[in-house]
XYZ file of C-alpha atoms in Angstrom:
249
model
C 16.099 139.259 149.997
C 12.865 139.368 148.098
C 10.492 136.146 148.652
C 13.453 133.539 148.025
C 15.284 135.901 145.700
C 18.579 137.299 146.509
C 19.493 140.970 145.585
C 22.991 142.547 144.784
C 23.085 146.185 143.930
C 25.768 147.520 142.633
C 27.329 151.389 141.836
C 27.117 150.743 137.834
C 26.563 148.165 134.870
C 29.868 146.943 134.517
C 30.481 145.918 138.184
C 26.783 144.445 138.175
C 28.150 142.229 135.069
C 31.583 141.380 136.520
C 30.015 140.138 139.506
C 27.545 138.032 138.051
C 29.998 136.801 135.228
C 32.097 135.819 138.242
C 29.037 134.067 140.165
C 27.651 132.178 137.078
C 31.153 131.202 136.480
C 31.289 129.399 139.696
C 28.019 128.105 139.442
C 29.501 126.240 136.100
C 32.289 124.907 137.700
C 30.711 123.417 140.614
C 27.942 121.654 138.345
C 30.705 120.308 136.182
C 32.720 118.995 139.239
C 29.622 116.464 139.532
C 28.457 116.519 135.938
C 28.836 115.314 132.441
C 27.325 118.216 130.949
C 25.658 121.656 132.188
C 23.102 122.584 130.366
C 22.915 126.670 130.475
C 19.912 128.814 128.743
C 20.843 132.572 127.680
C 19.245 135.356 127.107
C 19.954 137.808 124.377
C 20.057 141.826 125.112
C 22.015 144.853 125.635
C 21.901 144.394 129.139
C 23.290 140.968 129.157
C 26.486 142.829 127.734
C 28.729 142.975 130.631
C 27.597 139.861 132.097
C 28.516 137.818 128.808
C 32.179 139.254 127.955
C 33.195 138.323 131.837
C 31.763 135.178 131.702
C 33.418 134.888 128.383
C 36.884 135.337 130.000
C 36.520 133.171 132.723
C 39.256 131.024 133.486
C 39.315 126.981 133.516
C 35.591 126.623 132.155
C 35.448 123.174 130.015
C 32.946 124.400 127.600
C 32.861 121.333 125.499
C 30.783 119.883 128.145
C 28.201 122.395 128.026
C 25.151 122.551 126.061
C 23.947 125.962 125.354
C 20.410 127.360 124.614
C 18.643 130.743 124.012
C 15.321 131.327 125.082
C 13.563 133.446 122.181
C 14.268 134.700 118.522
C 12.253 137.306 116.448
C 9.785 135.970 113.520
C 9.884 137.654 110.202
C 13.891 138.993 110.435
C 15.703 138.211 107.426
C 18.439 135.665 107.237
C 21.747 136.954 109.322
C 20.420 140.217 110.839
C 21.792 141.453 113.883
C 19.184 141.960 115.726
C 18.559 138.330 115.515
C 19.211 136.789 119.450
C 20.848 133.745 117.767
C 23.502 136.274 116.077
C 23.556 137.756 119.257
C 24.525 135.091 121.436
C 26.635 133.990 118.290
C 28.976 136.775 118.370
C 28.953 137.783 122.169
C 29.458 134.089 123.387
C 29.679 131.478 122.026
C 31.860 131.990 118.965
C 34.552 133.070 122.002
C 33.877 129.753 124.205
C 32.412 126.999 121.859
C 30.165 125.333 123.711
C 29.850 121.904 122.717
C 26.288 122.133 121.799
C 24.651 125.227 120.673
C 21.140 124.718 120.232
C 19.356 127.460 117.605
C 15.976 128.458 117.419
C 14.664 128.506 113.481
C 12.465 130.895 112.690
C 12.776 130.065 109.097
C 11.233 126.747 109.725
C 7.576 125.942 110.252
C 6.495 126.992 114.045
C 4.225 124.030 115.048
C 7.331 121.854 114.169
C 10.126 124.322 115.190
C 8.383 125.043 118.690
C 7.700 120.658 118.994
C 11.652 120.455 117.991
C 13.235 122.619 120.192
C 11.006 121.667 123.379
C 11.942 118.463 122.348
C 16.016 119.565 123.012
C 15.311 121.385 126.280
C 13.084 118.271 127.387
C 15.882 115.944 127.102
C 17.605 116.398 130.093
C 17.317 118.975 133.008
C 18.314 123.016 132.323
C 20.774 123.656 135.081
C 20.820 127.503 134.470
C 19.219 130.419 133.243
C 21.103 133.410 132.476
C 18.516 136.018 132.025
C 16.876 139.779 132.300
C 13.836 141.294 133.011
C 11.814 143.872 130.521
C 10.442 146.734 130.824
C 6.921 145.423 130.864
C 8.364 142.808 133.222
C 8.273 140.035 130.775
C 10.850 136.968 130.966
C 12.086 135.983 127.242
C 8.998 137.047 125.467
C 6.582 136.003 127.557
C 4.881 139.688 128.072
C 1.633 140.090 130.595
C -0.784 139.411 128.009
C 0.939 136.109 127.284
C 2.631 134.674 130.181
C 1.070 131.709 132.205
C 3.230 130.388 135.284
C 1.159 126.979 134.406
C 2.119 127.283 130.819
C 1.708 123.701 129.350
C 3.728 124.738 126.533
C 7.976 124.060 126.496
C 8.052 126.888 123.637
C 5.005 128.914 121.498
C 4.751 131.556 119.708
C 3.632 134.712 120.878
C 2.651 138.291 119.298
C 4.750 141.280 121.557
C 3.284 144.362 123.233
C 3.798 147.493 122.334
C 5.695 148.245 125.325
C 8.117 144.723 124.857
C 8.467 146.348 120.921
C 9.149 149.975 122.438
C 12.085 148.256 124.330
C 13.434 146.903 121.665
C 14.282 150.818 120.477
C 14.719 152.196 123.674
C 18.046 149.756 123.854
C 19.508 150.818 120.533
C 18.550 147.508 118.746
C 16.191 149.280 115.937
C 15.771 152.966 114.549
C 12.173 152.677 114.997
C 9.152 150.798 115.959
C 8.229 150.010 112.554
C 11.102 148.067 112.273
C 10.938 145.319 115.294
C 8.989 142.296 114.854
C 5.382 141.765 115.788
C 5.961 138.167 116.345
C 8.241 135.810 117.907
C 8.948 132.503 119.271
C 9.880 131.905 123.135
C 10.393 129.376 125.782
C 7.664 129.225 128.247
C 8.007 130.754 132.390
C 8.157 127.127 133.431
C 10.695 125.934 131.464
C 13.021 129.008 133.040
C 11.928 128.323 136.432
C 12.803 124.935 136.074
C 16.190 125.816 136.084
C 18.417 124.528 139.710
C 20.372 128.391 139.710
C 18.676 131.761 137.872
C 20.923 134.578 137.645
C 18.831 137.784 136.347
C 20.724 140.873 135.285
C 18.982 143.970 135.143
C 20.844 147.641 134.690
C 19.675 150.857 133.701
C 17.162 153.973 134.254
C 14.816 152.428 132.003
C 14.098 149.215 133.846
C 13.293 150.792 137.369
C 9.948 150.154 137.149
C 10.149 146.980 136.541
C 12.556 146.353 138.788
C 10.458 148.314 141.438
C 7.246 145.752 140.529
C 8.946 142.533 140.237
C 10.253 143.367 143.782
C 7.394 144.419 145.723
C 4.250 143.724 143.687
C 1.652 140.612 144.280
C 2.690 137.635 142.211
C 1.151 137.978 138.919
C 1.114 137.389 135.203
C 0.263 141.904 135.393
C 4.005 141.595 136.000
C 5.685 138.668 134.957
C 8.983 138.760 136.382
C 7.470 138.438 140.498
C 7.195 134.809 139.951
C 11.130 134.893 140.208
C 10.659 135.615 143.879
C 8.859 131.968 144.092
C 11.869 130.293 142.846
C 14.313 128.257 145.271
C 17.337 129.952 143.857
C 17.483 133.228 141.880
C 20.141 136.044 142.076
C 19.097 139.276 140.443
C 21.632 141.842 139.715
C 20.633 145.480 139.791
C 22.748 148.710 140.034
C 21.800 152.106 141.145
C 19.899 153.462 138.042
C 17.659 150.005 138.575
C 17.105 149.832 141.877
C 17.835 153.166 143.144
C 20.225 152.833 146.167
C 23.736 150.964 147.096
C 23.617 147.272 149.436
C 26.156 145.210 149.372
């Protein structure tokens, strides 16, 4: 345990994501035994790989009674790229399960509105679950140190990314060079994730040890985003050994 957090390490990435795939799964059905709908926020990223093609095969999940949302999207992408977290999501999820709401972030559309829209959607009803990761910089969706605000009065703004949130962004394969991520991008605030009943926060690989390392045992701060997580009432982070460094089951 860390604060209220609960840690699982694990030998490698793919049991990490079986075993949170398996978790959140649960999670689901127990909220739907007592529910009309579950309403389930995802984040988009290599690392959510594993995670999202187990919880894609789960068994007996009624996804027409979920409502899905993703918590940031690039500005300035063209139309249908890949690296879009929309696509993303599209292709690794929910194209397999249809939800039976998917909820989009626009870029395309004018970011006063767009940001007044969508807060508008996750304002409707409670968010039951976040499905999320942790960066480098210990940002949560986009909300990097120099942004982030745990009293954030905002439901969703837009936000210009560090350097080291845009060096991520290469460091995991998703563009050939800095040059080519976005400078800008839209996200959902820290409050709106925390507001969540259940968090479940995958994090594998070499790269995010430090962060891991901070978010763990550093003083709550916006320096490091992702230690509020050890304030919340109910968050599971997932780590294997090139994350966190050693085996406990």
């Amino acid at each position: 345990m860390a604060g209220s957090m609960l840690v699982r390490v694990f030998e490698n990435r793919r049991m990490l994501g079986e075993a949170a795939g398996r978790e959140a799964a649960a999670a689901i059905r127990a909220l739907l035994a007592s529910k009309t709908t579950v309403r389930i926020i995802f984040a988009a990223a290599p690392s959510q790989n594993e995670f999202l093609a187990e919880l894609a095969a789960a068994k007996d999940l009624d996804w027409s009674r979920i409502t899905a949302f993703h918590m940031d999207e690039y500005l300035g992408l063209r139309e249908g790229s890949p690296q879009s977290f929309g696509s993303f999501l599209r292709e690794s999820l929910f194209d397999k399960v249809k939800p039976g709401r998917v909820h989009y972030i626009n870029p395309a559309a004018d970011l006063e509105a767009e940001c007044e829209r969508y807060g508008r959607l996750l304002a409707e009803a409670p968010i039951d679950i976040v499905c999320l990761g942790i960066g480098e910089n210990g940002h949560l969706a986009f909300n990097d140190p120099p942004v982030a605000d745990f009293h954030d009065p905002l439901l969703v703004k837009a936000v210009t990314l560090d350097a080291a949130c845009r060096n991520q962004q290469v460091n995991d394969g998703c563009f050939a060079s800095l040059e080519e991520v976005p400078q800008q991008a839209l996200t959902l605030t820290i409050p709106v994730l925390l507001s969540a009943k259940w968090l479940f926060c995958m994090v594998p690989g070499p790269t995010k040890r430090g962060a891991v390392t901070r978010t763990l045992h550093e003083s709550v701060s916006t320096d490091c985003p992702s230690t509020i997580l050890r304030s919340h009432g109910d968050c599971r982070l997932f780590v294997d050994t090139d994350s966190f460094g050693a085996v406990v089951w």
